[in-house]
Tab-separated table of C-alpha atoms and ligand atoms in Angstrom:
chain	number	residue	atom	x	y	z
A	5	MET	CA	0.000	0.000	0.000
A	6	GLU	CA	2.698	2.495	1.036
A	7	GLN	CA	4.872	1.280	-1.840
A	8	GLU	CA	2.022	1.920	-4.291
A	9	LYS	CA	1.486	5.378	-2.875
A	10	LEU	CA	5.189	6.140	-3.314
A	11	ALA	CA	5.218	4.682	-6.857
A	12	ALA	CA	2.347	7.029	-7.801
A	13	LEU	CA	4.236	10.028	-6.384
A	14	ARG	CA	7.387	8.966	-8.236
A	15	ALA	CA	5.472	8.648	-11.526
A	16	ARG	CA	4.035	12.144	-11.111
A	17	GLU	CA	7.395	13.633	-10.129
A	18	ARG	CA	9.060	12.122	-13.192
A	19	GLU	CA	7.246	14.649	-15.385
A	20	GLY	CA	8.682	17.691	-13.600
A	21	ARG	CA	12.007	19.482	-13.656
A	22	ASP	CA	14.892	17.856	-11.746
A	23	PRO	CA	12.931	14.623	-11.475
A	24	THR	CA	13.408	11.850	-8.987
A	25	CYS	CA	15.996	9.211	-9.882
A	26	ALA	CA	15.211	6.538	-12.476
A	27	ASP	CA	13.414	3.371	-11.362
A	28	GLU	CA	16.407	1.239	-12.361
A	29	THR	CA	18.753	3.495	-10.410
A	30	LEU	CA	16.572	3.269	-7.337
A	31	ALA	CA	16.256	-0.519	-7.660
A	32	TYR	CA	20.027	-0.887	-7.869
A	33	MET	CA	20.625	1.362	-4.880
A	34	LEU	CA	18.045	-0.508	-2.799
A	35	GLN	CA	19.644	-3.824	-3.716
A	36	THR	CA	23.090	-2.529	-2.746
A	37	ALA	CA	21.742	-1.044	0.470
A	38	ALA	CA	20.353	-4.470	1.399
A	39	GLN	CA	23.691	-6.132	0.594
A	40	ILE	CA	25.713	-3.805	2.797
A	41	GLY	CA	23.089	-3.590	5.541
A	42	ALA	CA	22.759	0.169	5.215
A	43	GLU	CA	21.340	1.787	8.317
A	44	ARG	CA	22.705	5.307	8.013
A	45	ILE	CA	21.955	6.861	4.671
A	46	LEU	CA	22.681	10.355	3.368
A	47	GLU	CA	20.978	11.864	0.330
A	48	ILE	CA	22.473	15.088	-1.032
A	49	GLY	CA	19.951	16.843	-3.248
A	50	ALA	CA	16.820	15.237	-1.881
A	51	GLY	CA	14.290	17.029	-4.088
A	52	LYS	CA	10.816	16.188	-2.817
A	53	GLY	CA	12.075	13.411	-0.596
A	54	LEU	CA	10.934	10.480	-2.717
A	55	THR	CA	14.207	8.551	-2.788
A	56	SER	CA	14.712	9.081	0.931
A	57	LEU	CA	11.203	7.736	1.423
A	58	ALA	CA	11.985	4.713	-0.736
A	59	PHE	CA	14.966	3.929	1.525
A	60	ALA	CA	12.862	4.476	4.630
A	61	LEU	CA	10.106	2.128	3.412
A	62	ALA	CA	12.538	-0.574	2.298
A	63	PHE	CA	14.692	-0.505	5.435
A	64	PRO	CA	12.729	-0.062	8.651
A	65	GLN	CA	15.945	0.077	10.708
A	66	ALA	CA	17.519	2.782	8.610
A	67	HIS	CA	17.772	6.482	9.308
A	68	ILE	CA	18.080	8.863	6.413
A	69	THR	CA	19.564	12.358	6.416
A	70	ALA	CA	18.338	14.336	3.420
A	71	VAL	CA	19.792	17.667	2.285
A	72	GLU	CA	17.826	20.008	0.006
A	73	ARG	CA	18.453	23.707	-0.685
A	74	ASP	CA	15.335	24.617	-2.625
A	75	ALA	CA	12.755	25.921	-0.143
A	76	LEU	CA	9.704	24.826	-2.141
A	77	ARG	CA	11.027	21.332	-2.733
A	78	ALA	CA	12.098	21.045	0.883
A	79	GLN	CA	8.574	22.002	1.950
A	80	THR	CA	7.061	19.380	-0.368
A	81	ALA	CA	9.579	16.857	0.935
A	82	ARG	CA	8.466	17.614	4.495
A	83	GLU	CA	4.827	17.107	3.455
A	84	ASN	CA	5.641	13.849	1.676
A	85	ILE	CA	7.633	12.590	4.640
A	86	ALA	CA	4.740	13.448	6.958
A	87	ALA	CA	2.243	11.748	4.625
A	88	PHE	CA	4.174	8.521	5.166
A	89	GLY	CA	4.582	9.109	8.886
A	90	ALA	CA	8.359	9.002	8.391
A	91	GLU	CA	9.333	12.155	10.305
A	92	GLU	CA	11.342	10.138	12.834
A	93	ARG	CA	13.113	8.190	10.121
A	94	ILE	CA	14.153	10.993	7.790
A	95	THR	CA	15.913	14.145	8.946
A	96	LEU	CA	15.473	16.802	6.307
A	97	LEU	CA	18.156	19.481	6.433
A	98	GLU	CA	17.127	22.470	4.371
A	99	GLY	CA	20.017	24.478	2.988
A	100	GLU	CA	23.070	24.494	0.778
A	101	ALA	CA	24.923	21.194	0.929
A	102	ALA	CA	28.284	22.990	0.780
A	103	GLU	CA	27.424	24.521	4.156
A	104	ILE	CA	25.623	21.546	5.692
A	105	LEU	CA	27.979	18.683	4.784
A	106	PRO	CA	30.981	20.003	6.771
A	107	CYS	CA	28.735	20.057	9.871
A	108	LEU	CA	27.684	16.402	9.575
A	109	GLU	CA	29.396	13.843	11.757
A	110	GLY	CA	29.484	10.120	12.210
A	111	GLU	CA	29.698	7.424	9.595
A	112	TYR	CA	27.242	6.697	6.825
A	113	ASP	CA	26.818	3.351	5.092
A	114	LEU	CA	25.458	4.790	1.893
A	115	ILE	CA	25.527	8.244	0.317
A	116	PHE	CA	23.443	9.252	-2.681
A	117	LEU	CA	24.866	12.339	-4.372
A	118	ASP	CA	22.209	13.844	-6.619
A	119	ALA	CA	22.674	17.612	-6.325
A	120	ALA	CA	24.076	20.156	-8.792
A	121	LYS	CA	26.631	18.242	-10.875
A	122	VAL	CA	29.041	21.188	-10.975
A	123	GLN	CA	29.449	20.758	-7.222
A	124	TYR	CA	30.167	17.016	-7.115
A	125	ARG	CA	33.916	17.553	-6.873
A	126	ARG	CA	33.459	20.048	-4.096
A	127	PHE	CA	31.262	17.624	-2.131
A	128	PHE	CA	33.511	14.621	-2.572
A	129	PRO	CA	35.900	15.290	0.386
A	130	ASP	CA	32.954	15.414	2.784
A	131	CYS	CA	31.385	12.314	1.216
A	132	LYS	CA	34.692	10.555	1.728
A	133	ARG	CA	35.008	11.739	5.321
A	134	LEU	CA	31.471	10.594	6.104
A	135	LEU	CA	31.449	7.208	4.373
A	136	ARG	CA	32.480	4.145	6.352
A	137	ARG	CA	34.860	1.576	4.925
A	138	GLY	CA	32.718	-0.887	2.942
A	139	GLY	CA	30.147	1.828	2.357
A	140	VAL	CA	28.983	2.970	-1.060
A	141	LEU	CA	28.802	6.411	-2.643
A	142	PHE	CA	26.342	6.704	-5.536
A	143	SER	CA	26.717	9.703	-7.844
A	144	ASP	CA	23.833	10.182	-10.252
A	145	ASP	CA	23.703	11.469	-13.837
A	146	VAL	CA	27.391	11.037	-14.600
A	147	LEU	CA	26.660	9.893	-18.177
A	148	LEU	CA	24.413	12.855	-18.892
A	149	PHE	CA	26.399	13.739	-22.006
A	150	ALA	CA	27.355	10.276	-23.165
A	151	ASP	CA	25.695	10.936	-26.535
A	152	GLY	CA	27.375	14.293	-27.106
A	153	VAL	CA	27.800	17.622	-25.381
A	154	PRO	CA	25.660	20.591	-26.469
A	155	PRO	CA	27.909	23.687	-26.726
A	156	LYS	CA	26.169	25.387	-23.805
A	157	ARG	CA	26.793	22.424	-21.514
A	158	ARG	CA	30.527	22.063	-22.115
A	159	MET	CA	31.481	23.413	-18.726
A	160	LEU	CA	29.086	21.079	-16.940
A	161	ALA	CA	30.340	18.138	-18.995
A	162	ARG	CA	33.908	19.018	-18.003
A	163	HIS	CA	32.951	19.160	-14.328
A	164	ILE	CA	31.436	15.684	-14.558
A	165	GLU	CA	34.455	14.367	-16.439
A	166	GLU	CA	36.833	15.779	-13.816
A	167	TYR	CA	34.700	14.330	-11.056
A	168	LEU	CA	34.819	10.858	-12.617
A	169	GLN	CA	38.560	11.223	-12.995
A	170	MET	CA	38.839	12.158	-9.326
A	171	LEU	CA	36.808	9.103	-8.330
A	172	SER	CA	38.790	6.723	-10.497
A	173	GLU	CA	42.129	8.036	-9.177
A	174	ASP	CA	41.144	7.782	-5.523
A	175	GLY	CA	42.816	4.672	-4.144
A	176	GLU	CA	40.352	4.442	-1.271
A	177	PHE	CA	37.478	3.814	-3.660
A	178	SER	CA	36.693	1.275	-6.314
A	179	THR	CA	34.421	2.936	-8.851
A	180	GLU	CA	32.354	1.617	-11.716
A	181	VAL	CA	29.930	3.577	-13.854
A	182	LEU	CA	26.688	1.832	-14.669
A	183	PRO	CA	24.339	2.765	-17.524
A	184	LEU	CA	21.377	3.209	-15.201
A	185	GLY	CA	19.223	6.283	-15.683
A	186	ALA	CA	21.574	9.014	-16.921
A	187	GLY	CA	24.553	7.090	-15.536
A	188	LEU	CA	25.276	6.036	-11.982
A	189	ALA	CA	28.794	6.024	-10.528
A	190	VAL	CA	29.058	3.367	-7.855
A	191	SER	CA	32.054	3.974	-5.609
A	192	ARG	CA	32.775	1.402	-2.937
A	193	ARG	CA	35.016	2.520	-0.125
A	194	ILE	CA	37.634	-0.188	-0.019
A	195	ARG	CA	40.017	1.301	2.559
B	213	SAM	C1	17.551	15.675	-9.384
B	213	SAM	S1	16.893	16.523	-8.019
B	213	SAM	C2	16.947	15.359	-6.714
B	213	SAM	C3	16.055	14.188	-6.853
B	213	SAM	C4	16.117	13.272	-5.645
B	213	SAM	N1	17.466	12.880	-5.324
B	213	SAM	C5	15.301	12.028	-5.897
B	213	SAM	O1	15.878	11.012	-6.323
B	213	SAM	O2	14.086	12.084	-5.694
B	213	SAM	C6	18.249	17.521	-7.535
B	213	SAM	C7	17.981	18.328	-6.270
B	213	SAM	O3	19.204	18.762	-5.735
B	213	SAM	C8	19.000	20.018	-5.148
B	213	SAM	N2	20.321	20.629	-5.042
B	213	SAM	C9	21.142	20.965	-6.075
B	213	SAM	N3	22.289	21.459	-5.607
B	213	SAM	C10	22.197	21.470	-4.259
B	213	SAM	C11	23.068	21.907	-3.223
B	213	SAM	N4	24.248	22.425	-3.510
B	213	SAM	N5	22.653	21.764	-1.940
B	213	SAM	C12	21.439	21.222	-1.664
B	213	SAM	N6	20.570	20.806	-2.602
B	213	SAM	C13	20.941	20.940	-3.896
B	213	SAM	C14	18.060	20.721	-6.118
B	213	SAM	O4	17.384	21.787	-5.491
B	213	SAM	C15	17.142	19.586	-6.533
B	213	SAM	O5	15.987	19.527	-5.747
């Protein structure tokens, strides 16, 4: 019942701007979360809270911290979270991730990075600091320009390219990029 309610919200959200992650991306993340026994989850760029809710519904023991800077989306996320009675399970932090992430403490099992792509590199040191060994960092939309880069998006494409380079060169992570949604980088913290 709750899953159906969430699926309907996800379908509606898919039509808007900055939509929720692809079904296949979500399915893969949920599967990985189950494999690693994720109980502390961080979503950066939470939109209307639908992916955080999916984690909360799938993993009753888990706690999710969700960061969203857009006031309207954060408000909708709060309403969605309340509609599922998940206020105790999801902590929504409204504000700019660049300011919020340095204030977070403790270890997370899983981090879903789905904010402005130009900021991925900037967020990576905090993601690394916050992710436990054996944990997984998911970075969404990294193959956004796999079929070619429109002239106006060259800078963004370069940011993504440099971010992927940074991930692949980091010896503490093992990264693969999967063709799920607009591309999902899966970075396992190996040391
Ligand atoms: C693609 S949407 C997120 C969708 C969401 N992860 C989901 O799967 O349902 C991207 C969101 O990231 C937020 N965002 C972008 N940059 C951010 C930043 N620097 N700090 C916080 N939120 C940010 C945007 O406001 C937007 O709501």
